[in-house]
Backbone atoms as SQL, in Angstrom:
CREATE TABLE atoms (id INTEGER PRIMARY KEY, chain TEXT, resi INTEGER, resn TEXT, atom TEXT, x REAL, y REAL, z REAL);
INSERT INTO atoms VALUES
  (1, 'A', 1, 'UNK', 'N', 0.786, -1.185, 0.000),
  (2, 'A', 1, 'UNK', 'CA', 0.000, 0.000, 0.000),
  (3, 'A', 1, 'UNK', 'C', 0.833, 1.256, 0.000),
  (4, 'A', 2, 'UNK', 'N', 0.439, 2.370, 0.068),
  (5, 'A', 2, 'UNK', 'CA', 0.649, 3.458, 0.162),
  (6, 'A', 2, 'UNK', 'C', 0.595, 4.223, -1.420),
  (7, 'A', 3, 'UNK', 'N', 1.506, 5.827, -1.119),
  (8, 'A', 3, 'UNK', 'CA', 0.984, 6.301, -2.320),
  (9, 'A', 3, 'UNK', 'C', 2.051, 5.896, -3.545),
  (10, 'A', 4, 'UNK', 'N', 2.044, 6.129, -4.232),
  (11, 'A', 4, 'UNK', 'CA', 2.905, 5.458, -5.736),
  (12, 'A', 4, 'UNK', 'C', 2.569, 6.613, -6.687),
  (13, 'A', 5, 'UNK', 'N', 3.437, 6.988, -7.576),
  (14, 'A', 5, 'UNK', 'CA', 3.620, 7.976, -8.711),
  (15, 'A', 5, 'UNK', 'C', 5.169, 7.719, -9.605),
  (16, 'A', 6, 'UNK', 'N', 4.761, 8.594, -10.649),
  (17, 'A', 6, 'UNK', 'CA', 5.647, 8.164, -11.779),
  (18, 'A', 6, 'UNK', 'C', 6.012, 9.797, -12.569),
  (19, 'A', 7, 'UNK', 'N', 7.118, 10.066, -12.387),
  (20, 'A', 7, 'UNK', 'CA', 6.884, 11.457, -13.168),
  (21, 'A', 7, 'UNK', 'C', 8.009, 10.941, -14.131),
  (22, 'A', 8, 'UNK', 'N', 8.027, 11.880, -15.065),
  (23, 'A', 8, 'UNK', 'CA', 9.136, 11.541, -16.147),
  (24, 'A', 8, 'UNK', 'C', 9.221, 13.251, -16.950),
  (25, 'A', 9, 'UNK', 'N', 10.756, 13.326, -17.289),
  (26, 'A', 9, 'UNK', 'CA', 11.134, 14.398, -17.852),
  (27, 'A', 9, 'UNK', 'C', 12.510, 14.201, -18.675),
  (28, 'A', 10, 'UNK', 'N', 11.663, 14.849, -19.722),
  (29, 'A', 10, 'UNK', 'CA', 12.966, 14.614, -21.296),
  (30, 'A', 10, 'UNK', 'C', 13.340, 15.875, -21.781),
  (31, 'A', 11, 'UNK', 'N', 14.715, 15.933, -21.989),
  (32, 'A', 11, 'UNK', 'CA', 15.137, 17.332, -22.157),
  (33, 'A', 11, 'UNK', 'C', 15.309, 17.349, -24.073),
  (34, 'A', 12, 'UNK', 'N', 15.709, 18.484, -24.866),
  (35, 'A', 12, 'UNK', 'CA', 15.842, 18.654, -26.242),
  (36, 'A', 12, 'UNK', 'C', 16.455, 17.612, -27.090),
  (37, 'A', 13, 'UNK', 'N', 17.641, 16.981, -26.422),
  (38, 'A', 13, 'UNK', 'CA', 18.038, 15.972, -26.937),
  (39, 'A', 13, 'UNK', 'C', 17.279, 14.872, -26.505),
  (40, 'A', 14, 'UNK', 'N', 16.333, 14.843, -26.209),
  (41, 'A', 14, 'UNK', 'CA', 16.101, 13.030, -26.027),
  (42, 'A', 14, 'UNK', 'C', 16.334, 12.217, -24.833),
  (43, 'A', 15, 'UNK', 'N', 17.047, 12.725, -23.998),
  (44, 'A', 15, 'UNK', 'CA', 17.262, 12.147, -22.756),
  (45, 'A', 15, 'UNK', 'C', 16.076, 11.981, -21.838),
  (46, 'A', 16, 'UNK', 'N', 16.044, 11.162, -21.292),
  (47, 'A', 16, 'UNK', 'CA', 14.853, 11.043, -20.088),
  (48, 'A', 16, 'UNK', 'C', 15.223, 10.919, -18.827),
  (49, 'A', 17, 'UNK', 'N', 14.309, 11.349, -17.664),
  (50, 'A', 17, 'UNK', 'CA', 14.890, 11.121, -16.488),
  (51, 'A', 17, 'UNK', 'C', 13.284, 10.578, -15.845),
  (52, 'A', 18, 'UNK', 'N', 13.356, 9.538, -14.583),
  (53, 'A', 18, 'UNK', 'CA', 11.947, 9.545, -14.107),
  (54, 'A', 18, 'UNK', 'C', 12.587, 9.269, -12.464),
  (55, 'A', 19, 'UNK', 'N', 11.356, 9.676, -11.971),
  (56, 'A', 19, 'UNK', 'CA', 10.917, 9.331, -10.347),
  (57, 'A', 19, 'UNK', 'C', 9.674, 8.714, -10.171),
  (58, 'A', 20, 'UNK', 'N', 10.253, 7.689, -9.466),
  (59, 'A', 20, 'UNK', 'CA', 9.491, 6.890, -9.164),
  (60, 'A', 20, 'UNK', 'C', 9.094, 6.809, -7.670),
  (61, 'A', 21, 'UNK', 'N', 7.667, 6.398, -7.483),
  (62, 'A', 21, 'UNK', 'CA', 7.407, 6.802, -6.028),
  (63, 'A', 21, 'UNK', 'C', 6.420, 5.077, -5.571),
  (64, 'A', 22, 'UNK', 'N', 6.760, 4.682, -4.345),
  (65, 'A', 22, 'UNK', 'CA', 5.906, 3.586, -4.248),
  (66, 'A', 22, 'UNK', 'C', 6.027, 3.349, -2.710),
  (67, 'A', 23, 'UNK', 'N', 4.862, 3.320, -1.825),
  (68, 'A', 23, 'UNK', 'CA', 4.986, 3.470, -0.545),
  (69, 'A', 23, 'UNK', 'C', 5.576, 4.445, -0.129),
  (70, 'A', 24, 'UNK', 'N', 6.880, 3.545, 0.676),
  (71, 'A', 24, 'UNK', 'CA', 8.363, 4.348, 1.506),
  (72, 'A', 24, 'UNK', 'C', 9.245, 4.274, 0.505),
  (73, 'A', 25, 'UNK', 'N', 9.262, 3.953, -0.889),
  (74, 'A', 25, 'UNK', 'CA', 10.307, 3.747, -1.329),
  (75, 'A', 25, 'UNK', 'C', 10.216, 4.856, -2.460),
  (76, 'A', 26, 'UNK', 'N', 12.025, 5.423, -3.045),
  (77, 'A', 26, 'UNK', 'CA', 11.669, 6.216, -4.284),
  (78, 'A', 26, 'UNK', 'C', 12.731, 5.807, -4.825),
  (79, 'A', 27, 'UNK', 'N', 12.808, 5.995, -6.675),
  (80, 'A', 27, 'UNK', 'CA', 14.094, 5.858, -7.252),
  (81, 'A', 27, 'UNK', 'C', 13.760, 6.668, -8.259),
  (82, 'A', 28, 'UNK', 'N', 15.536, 6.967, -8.471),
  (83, 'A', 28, 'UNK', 'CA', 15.388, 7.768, -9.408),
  (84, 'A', 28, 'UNK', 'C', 16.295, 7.479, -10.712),
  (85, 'A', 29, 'UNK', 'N', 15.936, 7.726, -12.113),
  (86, 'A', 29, 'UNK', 'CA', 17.454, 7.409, -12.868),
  (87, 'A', 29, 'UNK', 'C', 17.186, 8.157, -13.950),
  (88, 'A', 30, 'UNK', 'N', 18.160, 8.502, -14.433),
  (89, 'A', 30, 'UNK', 'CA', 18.572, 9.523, -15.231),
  (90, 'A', 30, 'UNK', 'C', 19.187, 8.618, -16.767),
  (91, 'A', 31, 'UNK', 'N', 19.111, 8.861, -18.024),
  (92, 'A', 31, 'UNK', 'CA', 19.247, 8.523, -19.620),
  (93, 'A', 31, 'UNK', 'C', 21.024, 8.673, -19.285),
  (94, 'A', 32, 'UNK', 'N', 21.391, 7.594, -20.310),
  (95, 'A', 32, 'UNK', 'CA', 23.089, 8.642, -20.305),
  (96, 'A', 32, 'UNK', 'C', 23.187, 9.617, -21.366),
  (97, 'A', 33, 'UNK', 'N', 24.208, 10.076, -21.384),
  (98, 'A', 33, 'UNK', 'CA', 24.515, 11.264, -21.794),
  (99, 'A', 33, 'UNK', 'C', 24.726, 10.672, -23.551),
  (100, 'A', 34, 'UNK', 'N', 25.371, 9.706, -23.830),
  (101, 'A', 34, 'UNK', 'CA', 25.103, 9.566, -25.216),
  (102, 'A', 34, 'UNK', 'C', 23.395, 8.396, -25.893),
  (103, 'A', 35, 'UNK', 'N', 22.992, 8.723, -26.850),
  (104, 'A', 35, 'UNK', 'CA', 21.709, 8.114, -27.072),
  (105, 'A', 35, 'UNK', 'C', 21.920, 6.405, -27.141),
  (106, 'A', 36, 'UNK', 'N', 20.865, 5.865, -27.484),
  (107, 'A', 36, 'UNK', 'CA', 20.904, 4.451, -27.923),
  (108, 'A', 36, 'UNK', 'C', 19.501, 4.775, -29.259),
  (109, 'A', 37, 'UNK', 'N', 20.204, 4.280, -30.322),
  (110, 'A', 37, 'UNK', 'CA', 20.735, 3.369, -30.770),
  (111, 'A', 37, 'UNK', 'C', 22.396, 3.800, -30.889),
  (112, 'A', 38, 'UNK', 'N', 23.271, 3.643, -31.307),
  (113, 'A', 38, 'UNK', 'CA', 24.270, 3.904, -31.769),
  (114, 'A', 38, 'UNK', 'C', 24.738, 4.828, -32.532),
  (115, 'A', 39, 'UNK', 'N', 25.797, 5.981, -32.225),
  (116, 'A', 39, 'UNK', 'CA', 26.170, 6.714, -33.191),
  (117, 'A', 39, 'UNK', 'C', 26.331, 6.311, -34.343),
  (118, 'A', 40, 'UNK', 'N', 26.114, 7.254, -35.655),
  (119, 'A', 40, 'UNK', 'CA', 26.318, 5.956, -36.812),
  (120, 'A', 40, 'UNK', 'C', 28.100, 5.904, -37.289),
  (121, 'A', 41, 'UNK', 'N', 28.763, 5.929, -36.429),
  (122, 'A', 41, 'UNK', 'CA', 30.014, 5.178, -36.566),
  (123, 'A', 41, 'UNK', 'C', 30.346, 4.214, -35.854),
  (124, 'A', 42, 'UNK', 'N', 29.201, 3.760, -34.965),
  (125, 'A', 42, 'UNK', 'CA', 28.993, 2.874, -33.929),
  (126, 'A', 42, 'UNK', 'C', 28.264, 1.586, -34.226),
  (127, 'A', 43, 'UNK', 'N', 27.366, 1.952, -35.468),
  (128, 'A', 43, 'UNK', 'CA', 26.540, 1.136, -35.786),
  (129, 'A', 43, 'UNK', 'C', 26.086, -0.212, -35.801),
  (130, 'A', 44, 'UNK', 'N', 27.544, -0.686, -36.478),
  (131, 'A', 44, 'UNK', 'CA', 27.586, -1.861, -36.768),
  (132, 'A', 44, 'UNK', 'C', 27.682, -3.277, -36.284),
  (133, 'A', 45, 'UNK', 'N', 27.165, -2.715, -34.581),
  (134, 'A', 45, 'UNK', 'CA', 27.718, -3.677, -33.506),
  (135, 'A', 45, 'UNK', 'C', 26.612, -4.055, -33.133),
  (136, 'A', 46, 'UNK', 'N', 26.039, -5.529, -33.107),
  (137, 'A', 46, 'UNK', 'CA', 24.904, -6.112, -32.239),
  (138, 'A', 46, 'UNK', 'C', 24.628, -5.851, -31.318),
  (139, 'A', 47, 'UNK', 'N', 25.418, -5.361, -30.380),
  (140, 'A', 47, 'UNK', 'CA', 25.587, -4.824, -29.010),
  (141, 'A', 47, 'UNK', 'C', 25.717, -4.020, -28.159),
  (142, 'A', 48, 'UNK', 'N', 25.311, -3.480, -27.247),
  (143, 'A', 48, 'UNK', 'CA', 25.965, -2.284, -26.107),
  (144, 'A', 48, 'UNK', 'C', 27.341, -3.090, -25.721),
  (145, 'A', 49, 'UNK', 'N', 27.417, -4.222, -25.048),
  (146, 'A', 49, 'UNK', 'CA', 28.705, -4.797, -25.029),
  (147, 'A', 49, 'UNK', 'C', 29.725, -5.384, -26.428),
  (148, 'A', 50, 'UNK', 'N', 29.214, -5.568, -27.354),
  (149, 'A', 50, 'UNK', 'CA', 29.680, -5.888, -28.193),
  (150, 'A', 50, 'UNK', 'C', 30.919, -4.090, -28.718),
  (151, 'A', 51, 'UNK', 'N', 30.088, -3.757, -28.742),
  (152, 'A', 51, 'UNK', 'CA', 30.806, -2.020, -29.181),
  (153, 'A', 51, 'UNK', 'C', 31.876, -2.109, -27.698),
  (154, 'A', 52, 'UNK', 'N', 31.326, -1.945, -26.784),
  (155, 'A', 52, 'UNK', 'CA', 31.846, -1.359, -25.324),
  (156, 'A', 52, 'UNK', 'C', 33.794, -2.566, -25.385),
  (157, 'A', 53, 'UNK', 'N', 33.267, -4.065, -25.939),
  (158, 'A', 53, 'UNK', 'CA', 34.192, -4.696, -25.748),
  (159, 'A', 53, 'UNK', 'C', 35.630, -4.275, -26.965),
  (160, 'A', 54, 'UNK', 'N', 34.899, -3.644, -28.269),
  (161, 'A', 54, 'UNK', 'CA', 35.922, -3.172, -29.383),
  (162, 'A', 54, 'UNK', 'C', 36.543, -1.766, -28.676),
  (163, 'A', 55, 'UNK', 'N', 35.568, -1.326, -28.307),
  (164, 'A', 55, 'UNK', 'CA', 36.225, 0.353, -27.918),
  (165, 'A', 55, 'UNK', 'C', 37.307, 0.267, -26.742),
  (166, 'A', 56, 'UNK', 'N', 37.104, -0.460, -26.003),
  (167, 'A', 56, 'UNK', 'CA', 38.174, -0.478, -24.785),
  (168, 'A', 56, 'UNK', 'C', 39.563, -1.071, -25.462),
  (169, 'A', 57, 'UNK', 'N', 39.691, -1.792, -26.466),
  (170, 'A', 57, 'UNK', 'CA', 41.051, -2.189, -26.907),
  (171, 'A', 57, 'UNK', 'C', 41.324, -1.138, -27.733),
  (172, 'A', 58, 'UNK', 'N', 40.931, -0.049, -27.943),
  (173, 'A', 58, 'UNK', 'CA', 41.317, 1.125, -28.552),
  (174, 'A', 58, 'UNK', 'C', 41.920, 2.199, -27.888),
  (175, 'A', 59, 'UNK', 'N', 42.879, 2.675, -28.042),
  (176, 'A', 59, 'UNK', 'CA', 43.226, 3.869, -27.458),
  (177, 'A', 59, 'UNK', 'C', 42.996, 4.854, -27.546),
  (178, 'A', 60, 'UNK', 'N', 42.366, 5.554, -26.287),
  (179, 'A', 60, 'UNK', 'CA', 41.614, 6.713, -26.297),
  (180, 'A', 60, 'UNK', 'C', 40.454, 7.061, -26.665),
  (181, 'A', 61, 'UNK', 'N', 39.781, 6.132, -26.295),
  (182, 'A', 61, 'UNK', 'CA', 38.246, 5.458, -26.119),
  (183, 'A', 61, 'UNK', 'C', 37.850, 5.802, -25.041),
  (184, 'A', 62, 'UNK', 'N', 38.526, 6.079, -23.907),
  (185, 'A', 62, 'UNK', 'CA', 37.903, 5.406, -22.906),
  (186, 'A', 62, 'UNK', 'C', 36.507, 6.469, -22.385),
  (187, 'A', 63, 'UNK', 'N', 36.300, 7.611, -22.657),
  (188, 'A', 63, 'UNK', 'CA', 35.392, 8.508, -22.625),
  (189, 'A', 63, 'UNK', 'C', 34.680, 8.201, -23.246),
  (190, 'A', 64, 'UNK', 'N', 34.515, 7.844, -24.818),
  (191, 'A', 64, 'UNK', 'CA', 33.317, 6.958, -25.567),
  (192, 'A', 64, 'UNK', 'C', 33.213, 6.025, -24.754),
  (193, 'A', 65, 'UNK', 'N', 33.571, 5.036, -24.330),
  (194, 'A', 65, 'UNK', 'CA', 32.760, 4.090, -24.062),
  (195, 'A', 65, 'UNK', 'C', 32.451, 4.377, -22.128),
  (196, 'A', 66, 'UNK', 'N', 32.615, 5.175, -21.641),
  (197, 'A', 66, 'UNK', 'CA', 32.093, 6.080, -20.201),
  (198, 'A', 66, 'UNK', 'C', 30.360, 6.386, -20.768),
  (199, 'A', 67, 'UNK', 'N', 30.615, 7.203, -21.586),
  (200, 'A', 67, 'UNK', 'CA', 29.308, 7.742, -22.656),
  (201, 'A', 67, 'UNK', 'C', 28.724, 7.012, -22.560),
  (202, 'A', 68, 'UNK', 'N', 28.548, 5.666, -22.828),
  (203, 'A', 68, 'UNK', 'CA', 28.011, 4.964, -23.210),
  (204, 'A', 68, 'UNK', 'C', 27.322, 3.695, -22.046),
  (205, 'A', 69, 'UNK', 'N', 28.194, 3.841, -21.026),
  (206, 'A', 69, 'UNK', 'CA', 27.791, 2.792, -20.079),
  (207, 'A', 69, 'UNK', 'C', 27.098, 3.913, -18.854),
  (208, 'A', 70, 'UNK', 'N', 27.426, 5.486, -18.532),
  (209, 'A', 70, 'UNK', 'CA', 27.101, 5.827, -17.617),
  (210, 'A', 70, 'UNK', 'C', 25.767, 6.033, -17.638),
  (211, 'A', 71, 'UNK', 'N', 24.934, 6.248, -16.236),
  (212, 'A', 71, 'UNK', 'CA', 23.904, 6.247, -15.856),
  (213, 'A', 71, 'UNK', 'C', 23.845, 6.352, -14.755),
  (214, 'A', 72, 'UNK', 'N', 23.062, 7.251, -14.217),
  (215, 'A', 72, 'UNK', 'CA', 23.006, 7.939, -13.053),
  (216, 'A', 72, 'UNK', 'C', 21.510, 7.249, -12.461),
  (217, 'A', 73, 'UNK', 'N', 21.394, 6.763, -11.070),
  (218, 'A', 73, 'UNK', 'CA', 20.669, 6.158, -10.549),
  (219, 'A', 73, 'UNK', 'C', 20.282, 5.996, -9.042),
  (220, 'A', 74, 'UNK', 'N', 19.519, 6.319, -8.665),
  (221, 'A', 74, 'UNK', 'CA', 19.546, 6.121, -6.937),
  (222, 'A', 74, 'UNK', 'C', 17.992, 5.398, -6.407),
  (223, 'A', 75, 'UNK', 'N', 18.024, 5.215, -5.330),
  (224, 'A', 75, 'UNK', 'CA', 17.017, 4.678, -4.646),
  (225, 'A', 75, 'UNK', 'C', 17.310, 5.125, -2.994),
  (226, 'A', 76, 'UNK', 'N', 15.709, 5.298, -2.057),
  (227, 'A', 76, 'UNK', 'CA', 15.903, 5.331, -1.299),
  (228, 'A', 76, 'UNK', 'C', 14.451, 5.578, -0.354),
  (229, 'A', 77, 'UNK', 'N', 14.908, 5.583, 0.244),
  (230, 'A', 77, 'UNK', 'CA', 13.281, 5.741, 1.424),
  (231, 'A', 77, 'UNK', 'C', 12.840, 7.171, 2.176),
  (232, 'A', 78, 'UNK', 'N', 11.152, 7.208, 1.829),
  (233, 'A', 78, 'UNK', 'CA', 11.196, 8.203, 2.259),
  (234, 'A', 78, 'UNK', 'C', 10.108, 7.930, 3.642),
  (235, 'A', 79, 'UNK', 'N', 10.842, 9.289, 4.528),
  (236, 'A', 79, 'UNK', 'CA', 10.567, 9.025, 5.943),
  (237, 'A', 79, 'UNK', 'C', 9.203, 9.809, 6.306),
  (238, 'A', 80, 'UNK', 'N', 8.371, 9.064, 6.972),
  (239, 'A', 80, 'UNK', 'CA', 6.765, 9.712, 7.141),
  (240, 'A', 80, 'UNK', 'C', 6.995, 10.958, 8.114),
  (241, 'A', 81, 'UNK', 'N', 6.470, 12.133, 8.024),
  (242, 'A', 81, 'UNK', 'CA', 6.732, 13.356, 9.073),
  (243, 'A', 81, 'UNK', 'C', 6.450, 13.015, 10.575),
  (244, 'A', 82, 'UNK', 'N', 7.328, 13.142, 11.548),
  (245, 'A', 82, 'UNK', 'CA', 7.402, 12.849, 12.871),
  (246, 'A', 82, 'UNK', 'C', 6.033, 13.360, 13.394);
């Protein structure tokens, strides 16, 4: 039981962010910073890991493929007023 809600917010590029509300509990998570599907020099890879596993044997990747795995996320409880 308790109360539950869902908000969601997308900025110009496409990104989304939502809060989530359920009882005592909330989470929150945020889009990463680069899109999905794939840049189209990225394309050609079946995969989020499939790309993530070529780009790391590359040098000076390692920010593309950050791009690509980060995601910002939390959870936590919220406390009823004393």
């Amino acid at each position: 039981g308790g109360p539950s809600a869902v908000l969601r917010a997308a900025d110009d590029g496409g990104n989304d962010a939502f809060l989530l509300i359920v009882g005592n509990h909330f989470g929150y998570v945020e889009d990463r910073p680069t899109p999905q599907p794939f840049a189209a020099e990225h394309a050609g890879f079946p995969s989020l890991q499939a790309l993530v596993d070529d780009l790391v044997q590359r040098p000076g990747m390692r920010k593309t493929v950050e791009s690509y795995l980060s995601l910002q996320a939390c959870h936590g409880l919220i406390r009823p007023p004393p």
